[in-house]
Amino acid sequence: MPPRLRLCTQCLHRLHNKRTSLPKYLSTASAITPAPPIHQTISSPPPLARFPPTQPPSHKPPEFRKSQLHRQYTSLLRSTPLLLLFQHNNLKATEWMSIRRELHSALQKTDETLSTDLAPGIKVQAIQAGIFESALLVTEYYHPSQQLNPTASTPHPTDPSIQSSATVANTTPNPADPTLTHSLSTHAHTLVAPHKKSHPLRTLLSGPLAILSFPTVSPQHMRAALSILSPKAPTFAAPTRRANPGYHDASVQAGLQKLLLLGARVEGRVFDTEGTRWVGGIEGGLDGLRGQLVQMLGSVGAGVTGALESVGRTLWVTVEGRRGMLEEEGRGKAGDGKEDS
Amino acid sequence: MITKHITEVTTRFNPFKKPSKTCRVFLAHLPANARTMMKINTTVLTRDSQEPSFLKLKFKDGKEMQLDTEKLKINDVVEEVDRHSRTLNRKADLEGN
């Protein structure tokens, strides 16, 4: 049968040429449509979260200053092993400024002698006691990695009990969602609540407070800071007027009189003022402490070997003495025998 | 709190005990230039000391006030101090100073 659509020979030729010139991949595209992987047919991927991963829903509205301070304090507490607590009684801005200046210069001097670079990381800041307490509890008692951490739910695609309109965890911005484990979550808040009254630092956290935070435990830097902020001779003697005239400025001295050392938190442990001074007074820093420990252990070892040796030695001495006695007796008897003969 | 009639403040407390809060907040109530106007002696006790905290005040008219901060809260202390300070205020007003 002739073609119904009558085409001129030229057009037919062109059409034919076009068809042959089609690229290969287009002509074969429909042939290798990949089958969905088996795990996708059994379970569907978790639905997309309705909030950015960096801004999970929090227990308190995140735009509040309180929430941001809580975040700031938790991150500070997690990153600083050494923390000094001060009470500040109505310090003026100029006094704060001059105290910070003196502190920074003293710490820089320590840095130069020890050839470290810690001075920029050591800072005094006034804190909000209530929020700091909450942040402290979260950092000490809330460990999301150790607890049961339910992941975002993965509903079965063919499960008839799940309605298509059912809400799935992790999709709605609900702060009570158990999948949220950040320190501002409701989960953290409820887990930490029972510990509220038992923390040893709790009684300190009231009134106007300031903290001095160190990025590492460095007794030398601590000593330099204490000799500026809370001087006490002889270990933490304040710099003399000749050595550091700036320290004896009226603004610095007036400010320091109103600054009161209360305690410290060193690697999770709470110290009072005496304990703080003891930590600051460790000679030679952590290396010095290690040296002392090695020396102590060495002397203990020597003592033990001496004690163990002494038993054998006394036995040897006794036996030797007895042998000498017997030999002398034998010699004496031999001499007697000779005399007799 | 009226602080202009106070000449001396002596306080002692253990910050790791709850009653110390009264003393500490009282110190925070004093104005920024308090050290130029009055003498302030503060003793911070060690953590395991059992000594009770106290607050002792001296006024311009020579009156001494010993406050038991183990029982009194900061509001009670402020009330006590203000009660005497107001009489001193009134006296000063009557004298025309």
XYZ file of N, CA and C in Angstrom, chain A residues 90-271:
546
model
N 29.917 46.048 91.487
C 29.772 47.381 90.885
C 31.076 47.953 90.340
N 31.752 47.199 89.502
C 32.953 47.743 88.864
C 32.540 48.681 87.743
N 33.292 49.741 87.595
C 32.981 50.671 86.504
C 33.661 50.187 85.221
N 33.201 50.717 84.116
C 33.746 50.282 82.824
C 35.236 50.580 82.725
N 35.652 51.748 83.237
C 37.077 52.100 83.158
C 37.912 51.148 84.004
N 37.330 50.717 85.138
C 38.067 49.788 86.002
C 38.197 48.430 85.335
N 37.123 47.979 84.720
C 37.211 46.712 83.970
C 38.289 46.810 82.909
N 38.272 47.913 82.201
C 39.206 48.096 81.087
C 40.649 48.034 81.575
N 40.916 48.738 82.667
C 42.303 48.777 83.140
C 42.718 47.427 83.735
N 41.776 46.735 84.357
C 42.108 45.400 84.894
C 42.425 44.445 83.747
N 41.620 44.514 82.696
C 41.863 43.640 81.533
C 43.221 43.944 80.911
N 43.562 45.214 80.849
C 44.852 45.616 80.271
C 46.001 45.023 81.082
N 45.922 45.160 82.411
C 46.995 44.646 83.272
C 47.090 43.127 83.170
N 45.928 42.487 83.148
C 45.891 41.024 83.063
C 46.547 40.562 81.763
N 46.186 41.236 80.686
C 46.716 40.842 79.381
C 48.235 41.003 79.339
N 48.721 42.102 79.882
C 50.179 42.318 79.833
C 50.902 41.281 80.693
N 50.322 40.954 81.857
C 50.963 39.946 82.721
C 50.982 38.585 82.044
N 49.880 38.251 81.376
C 49.806 36.948 80.712
C 50.758 36.888 79.525
N 50.897 38.010 78.857
C 51.828 38.028 77.718
C 53.268 37.823 78.168
N 53.585 38.389 79.347
C 54.930 38.181 79.891
C 55.162 36.701 80.168
N 54.156 36.054 80.739
C 54.260 34.612 81.014
C 54.418 33.838 79.718
N 53.655 34.263 78.710
C 53.754 33.629 77.395
C 55.170 33.715 76.840
N 55.775 34.892 77.017
C 57.125 35.082 76.484
C 58.128 34.180 77.187
N 58.002 34.050 78.502
C 58.953 33.206 79.231
C 58.757 31.725 78.920
N 57.502 31.323 78.679
C 57.233 29.904 78.424
C 57.209 29.589 76.933
N 57.309 30.640 76.109
C 57.172 30.539 74.645
C 55.905 29.773 74.254
N 54.779 30.223 74.803
C 53.464 29.694 74.429
C 52.641 30.841 73.844
N 51.430 30.517 73.429
C 50.563 31.572 72.875
C 49.149 31.413 73.447
N 49.045 31.615 74.761
C 47.745 31.413 75.411
C 47.059 32.720 75.778
N 47.833 33.804 75.846
C 47.284 35.074 76.362
C 46.025 35.551 75.632
N 45.954 35.432 74.289
C 44.720 35.906 73.636
C 43.487 35.071 73.993
N 43.699 33.842 74.452
C 42.560 32.965 74.758
C 42.073 33.072 76.185
N 42.788 33.795 77.030
C 42.401 33.901 78.438
C 41.615 35.191 78.621
N 40.360 35.053 79.033
C 39.482 36.224 79.049
C 38.658 36.327 80.312
N 38.408 37.560 80.727
C 37.473 37.803 81.835
C 36.160 38.234 81.226
N 35.079 37.670 81.692
C 33.791 38.139 81.227
C 32.764 38.023 82.345
N 31.870 38.993 82.393
C 30.782 38.929 83.366
C 29.732 37.978 82.813
N 29.138 37.185 83.700
C 28.170 36.199 83.228
C 26.831 36.381 83.925
N 25.814 35.804 83.304
C 24.486 35.748 83.913
C 24.417 34.439 84.681
N 24.321 34.544 86.002
C 24.505 33.364 86.842
C 23.478 32.267 86.566
N 22.225 32.637 86.399
C 21.184 31.628 86.222
C 21.370 30.825 84.956
N 21.661 31.527 83.878
C 21.834 30.844 82.591
C 23.119 30.022 82.611
N 24.121 30.556 83.281
C 25.393 29.836 83.380
C 25.181 28.525 84.139
N 24.364 28.571 85.188
C 24.085 27.361 85.974
C 23.430 26.298 85.092
N 22.436 26.726 84.314
C 21.748 25.792 83.426
C 22.720 25.204 82.403
N 23.565 26.059 81.844
C 24.542 25.597 80.855
C 25.535 24.619 81.488
N 25.907 24.894 82.733
C 26.844 24.023 83.455
C 26.242 22.637 83.652
N 24.976 22.602 84.027
C 24.301 21.320 84.231
C 24.236 20.548 82.918
N 23.917 21.242 81.840
C 23.817 20.568 80.538
C 25.170 19.995 80.138
N 26.241 20.744 80.336
C 27.557 20.236 79.928
C 28.009 19.074 80.807
N 27.608 19.073 82.077
C 28.106 18.016 82.973
C 27.254 16.755 82.940
N 25.942 16.921 82.845
C 25.083 15.755 83.012
C 24.399 15.296 81.736
N 24.517 16.020 80.667
C 23.823 15.618 79.444
C 24.832 15.185 78.390
N 24.826 13.882 78.092
C 25.735 13.355 77.084
C 24.897 12.649 76.021
N 24.506 13.351 74.982
C 23.595 12.751 73.992
C 24.177 11.518 73.318
N 25.511 11.444 73.218
C 26.096 10.293 72.516
C 25.932 9.014 73.326
N 25.855 9.149 74.675
C 25.735 7.960 75.512
C 24.293 7.488 75.632
N 23.362 8.389 75.390
C 21.976 8.009 75.581
C 21.376 7.446 74.297
N 20.210 6.846 74.498
C 19.497 6.303 73.353
C 19.158 7.451 72.414
N 19.614 7.315 71.205
C 19.450 8.432 70.287
C 18.590 7.992 69.113
N 17.288 8.168 69.221
C 16.447 7.730 68.115
C 16.684 8.582 66.874
N 16.880 7.905 65.767
C 17.104 8.658 64.537
C 15.760 9.013 63.923
N 15.818 9.793 62.907
C 14.590 10.183 62.227
C 13.863 8.936 61.750
N 12.569 8.908 61.903
C 11.821 7.686 61.615
C 11.806 7.408 60.113
N 11.829 6.122 59.783
C 11.786 5.708 58.374
C 10.554 4.829 58.186
N 9.457 5.408 57.831
C 8.229 4.619 57.722
C 8.273 3.654 56.547
N 7.603 2.541 56.727
C 7.513 1.575 55.642
C 6.541 2.122 54.588
N 6.940 2.093 53.328
C 6.084 2.726 52.322
C 4.754 2.027 52.117
N 4.728 0.723 52.430
C 3.469 0.014 52.175
C 2.705 -0.288 53.448
N 3.148 0.306 54.553
C 2.452 0.056 55.809
C 1.096 0.767 55.794
N 0.008 0.005 55.876
C -1.303 0.657 55.776
C -1.650 1.484 57.009
N -0.980 1.198 58.162
C -1.341 1.928 59.368
C -0.828 3.363 59.336
N 0.187 3.618 58.513
C 0.706 4.983 58.430
C -0.057 5.732 57.351
N -0.721 6.759 57.781
C -1.456 7.546 56.795
C -0.474 8.458 56.066
N -0.880 8.765 54.886
C 0.024 9.637 54.115
C 0.094 11.026 54.730
N -0.936 11.380 55.515
C -0.920 12.709 56.107
C -0.356 12.702 57.527
N 0.109 11.520 58.012
C 0.614 11.442 59.387
C 1.900 12.253 59.529
N 2.055 12.898 60.694
C 3.292 13.656 60.920
C 4.375 12.695 61.353
N 5.536 12.904 60.828
C 6.673 12.043 61.100
C 7.663 12.867 61.898
N 8.350 12.205 62.878
C 9.315 12.915 63.706
C 10.381 13.567 62.831
N 10.917 14.641 63.305
C 12.013 15.328 62.624
C 11.549 16.244 61.498
N 10.258 16.230 61.202
C 9.826 17.074 60.090
C 9.202 18.369 60.576
N 8.562 18.302 61.737
C 7.936 19.526 62.239
C 8.881 20.220 63.216
N 8.879 21.510 63.253
C 9.760 22.208 64.200
C 9.216 22.131 65.624
N 9.205 20.934 66.170
C 8.701 20.729 67.522
C 9.891 20.502 68.458
N 10.109 21.361 69.450
C 11.299 21.196 70.300
C 11.260 19.927 71.144
N 10.082 19.327 71.344
C 9.994 18.116 72.169
C 10.322 16.858 71.380
N 10.668 17.001 70.116
C 11.018 15.863 69.272
C 12.219 15.115 69.850
N 12.098 13.793 70.100
C 13.218 13.077 70.725
C 14.456 12.953 69.847
N 14.303 13.220 68.560
C 15.491 13.102 67.705
C 16.441 14.285 67.889
N 15.948 15.353 68.485
C 16.799 16.528 68.676
C 17.616 16.341 69.946
N 18.907 16.395 69.827
C 19.762 16.120 70.982
C 20.722 17.252 71.292
N 20.517 18.415 70.728
C 21.415 19.525 71.031
C 21.149 20.054 72.436
N 22.047 20.892 72.922
C 21.978 21.276 74.332
C 20.835 22.226 74.638
N 20.185 22.782 73.637
C 19.040 23.659 73.886
C 17.715 22.919 73.762
N 17.785 21.600 73.500
C 16.550 20.858 73.248
C 15.784 20.605 74.537
N 14.522 20.309 74.399
C 13.686 19.983 75.564
C 14.189 18.713 76.233
N 14.684 17.795 75.409
C 15.234 16.533 75.889
C 16.344 16.796 76.914
N 17.290 17.651 76.555
C 18.399 17.999 77.450
C 17.859 18.654 78.720
N 16.902 19.521 78.547
C 16.341 20.257 79.680
C 15.731 19.305 80.701
N 14.935 18.333 80.236
C 14.260 17.434 81.167
C 15.240 16.445 81.797
N 16.246 16.018 81.055
C 17.210 15.054 81.587
C 18.062 15.668 82.683
N 18.330 16.966 82.557
C 19.253 17.641 83.471
C 18.534 18.119 84.733
N 17.213 18.310 84.616
C 16.445 18.915 85.718
C 16.653 18.245 87.083
N 16.715 16.879 87.180
C 16.876 16.279 88.517
C 18.191 16.626 89.209
N 19.205 17.018 88.431
C 20.518 17.314 89.026
C 20.629 18.751 89.518
N 19.557 19.484 89.377
C 19.613 20.932 89.593
C 20.158 21.318 90.966
N 19.766 20.537 91.994
C 20.119 20.959 93.352
C 21.406 20.339 93.858
N 22.004 19.448 93.090
C 23.122 18.691 93.638
C 24.489 19.188 93.167
N 24.529 20.118 92.245
C 25.844 20.512 91.725
C 26.631 21.330 92.748
N 27.929 20.998 92.962
C 28.708 21.701 93.997
C 28.918 23.189 93.724
N 28.838 23.593 92.465
C 29.065 25.022 92.172
C 27.790 25.851 92.355
N 26.700 25.156 92.659
C 25.410 25.828 92.633
C 25.331 27.022 93.576
N 25.870 26.857 94.797
C 25.768 27.948 95.774
C 26.579 29.173 95.344
N 27.594 28.935 94.537
C 28.410 30.072 94.088
C 27.694 30.894 93.015
N 26.793 30.219 92.308
C 26.217 30.876 91.131
C 25.014 31.740 91.499
N 25.290 32.799 92.224
C 24.258 33.796 92.489
C 24.968 35.124 92.679
N 24.239 36.178 92.446
C 24.850 37.496 92.553
C 25.639 37.830 91.309
N 26.313 38.980 91.313
C 27.076 39.384 90.132
C 28.358 38.555 89.996
N 28.483 37.836 88.899
C 29.625 36.934 88.735
C 30.420 37.257 87.469
N 31.698 36.984 87.554
C 32.564 37.095 86.371
C 33.427 35.847 86.322
N 33.776 35.414 85.119
C 34.643 34.244 85.020
C 35.904 34.593 84.236
N 36.967 33.906 84.626
C 38.219 33.995 83.874
C 38.432 32.610 83.294
N 38.426 32.493 81.973
C 38.503 31.167 81.352
C 39.845 30.972 80.663
N 40.409 29.798 80.844
C 41.693 29.434 80.244
C 41.464 28.328 79.219
N 42.114 28.389 78.061
C 41.926 27.321 77.074
C 42.589 26.000 77.464
N 43.634 26.044 78.308
C 44.254 24.803 78.801
C 44.583 24.986 80.279
N 44.854 23.874 80.955
C 45.256 23.980 82.362
C 46.734 24.337 82.399
N 47.009 25.588 82.717
C 48.389 26.036 82.767
C 48.611 26.780 84.085
N 49.175 26.087 85.100
C 49.350 26.724 86.413
C 50.169 28.014 86.364
N 51.119 28.095 85.410
C 51.922 29.323 85.354
C 51.064 30.519 84.966
N 50.217 30.329 83.955
C 49.333 31.420 83.544
C 48.336 31.745 84.650
N 47.897 30.697 85.315
C 46.938 30.898 86.400
C 47.587 31.704 87.513
N 48.848 31.408 87.772
C 49.542 32.144 88.819
C 49.693 33.628 88.434
N 50.030 33.863 87.180
C 50.170 35.247 86.721
C 48.843 35.987 86.851
N 47.746 35.295 86.474
C 46.428 35.939 86.544
C 46.032 36.198 87.987
N 46.304 35.207 88.860
C 45.917 35.380 90.266
C 46.724 36.473 90.938
N 47.984 36.603 90.564
C 48.812 37.636 91.197
C 48.351 39.033 90.777
N 47.615 39.114 89.663
C 47.045 40.408 89.273
C 45.666 40.582 89.912
N 44.820 39.562 89.773
C 43.413 39.742 90.173
C 43.172 39.533 91.659
N 43.918 38.622 92.254
C 43.678 38.365 93.671
C 45.021 38.101 94.355
N 45.858 39.149 94.477
C 47.216 38.947 94.977
C 47.239 38.533 96.443
N 48.155 37.607 96.744
C 48.338 37.196 98.130
C 49.776 36.708 98.254
N 50.568 37.434 99.023
C 51.968 37.060 99.183
C 52.043 35.744 99.950
N 53.051 34.881 99.813
C 54.240 35.115 98.993
C 54.126 34.544 97.561
N 53.253 33.527 97.358
C 53.242 32.867 96.042
C 52.636 33.760 94.967
N 51.591 34.488 95.347
C 50.890 35.307 94.361
C 51.086 36.788 94.676
N 52.340 37.175 94.851
C 52.630 38.564 95.208
C 52.310 39.478 94.034
N 51.691 40.613 94.348
C 51.377 41.584 93.305
C 52.667 42.204 92.788
N 52.702 42.610 91.513
C 53.909 43.243 90.982
C 54.230 44.541 91.737
N 55.501 44.785 91.924
C 55.894 45.984 92.683
C 55.654 47.237 91.851
N 55.655 48.352 92.551
C 55.407 49.622 91.863
C 56.495 49.901 90.826
N 57.710 49.434 91.129
C 58.811 49.685 90.193
C 58.698 48.772 88.964
N 58.333 47.524 89.219
C 58.252 46.553 88.108
C 57.100 46.868 87.178
N 55.970 47.277 87.751
C 54.787 47.500 86.919
C 53.988 48.684 87.473
N 54.368 49.907 87.092
C 53.667 51.079 87.640
C 52.203 51.154 87.233
N 51.863 50.582 86.078
C 50.473 50.630 85.612
C 49.528 49.886 86.542
N 50.048 48.850 87.196
C 49.217 48.052 88.095
C 48.766 48.866 89.300
N 49.562 49.873 89.669
C 49.242 50.662 90.857
C 48.447 51.919 90.537
N 47.878 51.951 89.323
C 46.963 53.043 88.979
C 45.743 53.009 89.888
N 45.145 54.176 90.079
C 43.976 54.246 90.964
C 42.826 53.397 90.425
N 42.637 53.421 89.093
C 41.491 52.693 88.525
C 41.655 51.185 88.701
N 42.895 50.700 88.519
C 43.132 49.257 88.670
C 42.913 48.854 90.118
N 43.484 49.610 91.040
C 43.386 49.243 92.446
C 41.950 49.317 92.953
N 41.239 50.356 92.513
C 39.836 50.487 92.930
C 39.015 49.321 92.401
N 39.317 48.889 91.184
C 38.589 47.765 90.603
C 38.913 46.461 91.314
N 40.202 46.253 91.627
C 40.615 44.989 92.245
C 40.035 44.835 93.647
N 39.835 45.961 94.335
C 39.235 45.871 95.668
C 37.823 45.326 95.605
N 37.176 45.531 94.485
C 35.787 45.111 94.362
C 35.651 43.748 93.694
N 36.773 43.151 93.349
C 36.754 41.831 92.711
C 37.105 40.785 93.768
N 36.279 39.760 93.868
C 36.423 38.800 94.966
C 36.519 37.396 94.377
N 37.621 36.726 94.649
C 37.778 35.348 94.138
C 36.891 34.409 94.957
N 36.081 33.614 94.285
C 35.172 32.710 95.007
C 35.607 31.256 94.895
N 36.032 30.859 93.729
C 36.395 29.457 93.554
C 36.846 29.197 92.133
N 37.000 27.914 91.817
C 37.456 27.564 90.470
C 36.867 26.222 90.073
N 36.839 25.998 88.786
C 36.423 24.698 88.258
C 37.567 24.226 87.373
N 38.268 23.188 87.835
C 39.423 22.690 87.094
C 39.109 21.280 86.623
N 39.000 21.117 85.325
C 38.694 19.835 84.694
C 37.494 19.162 85.351
N 36.422 19.915 85.524
C 35.188 19.364 86.070
C 35.123 19.314 87.580
N 36.257 19.586 88.259
C 36.251 19.554 89.716
C 36.135 20.963 90.257
N 35.498 21.070 91.407
C 35.279 22.386 91.996
C 36.274 22.607 93.128
N 36.930 23.752 93.105
C 37.899 24.100 94.143
C 37.467 25.393 94.825
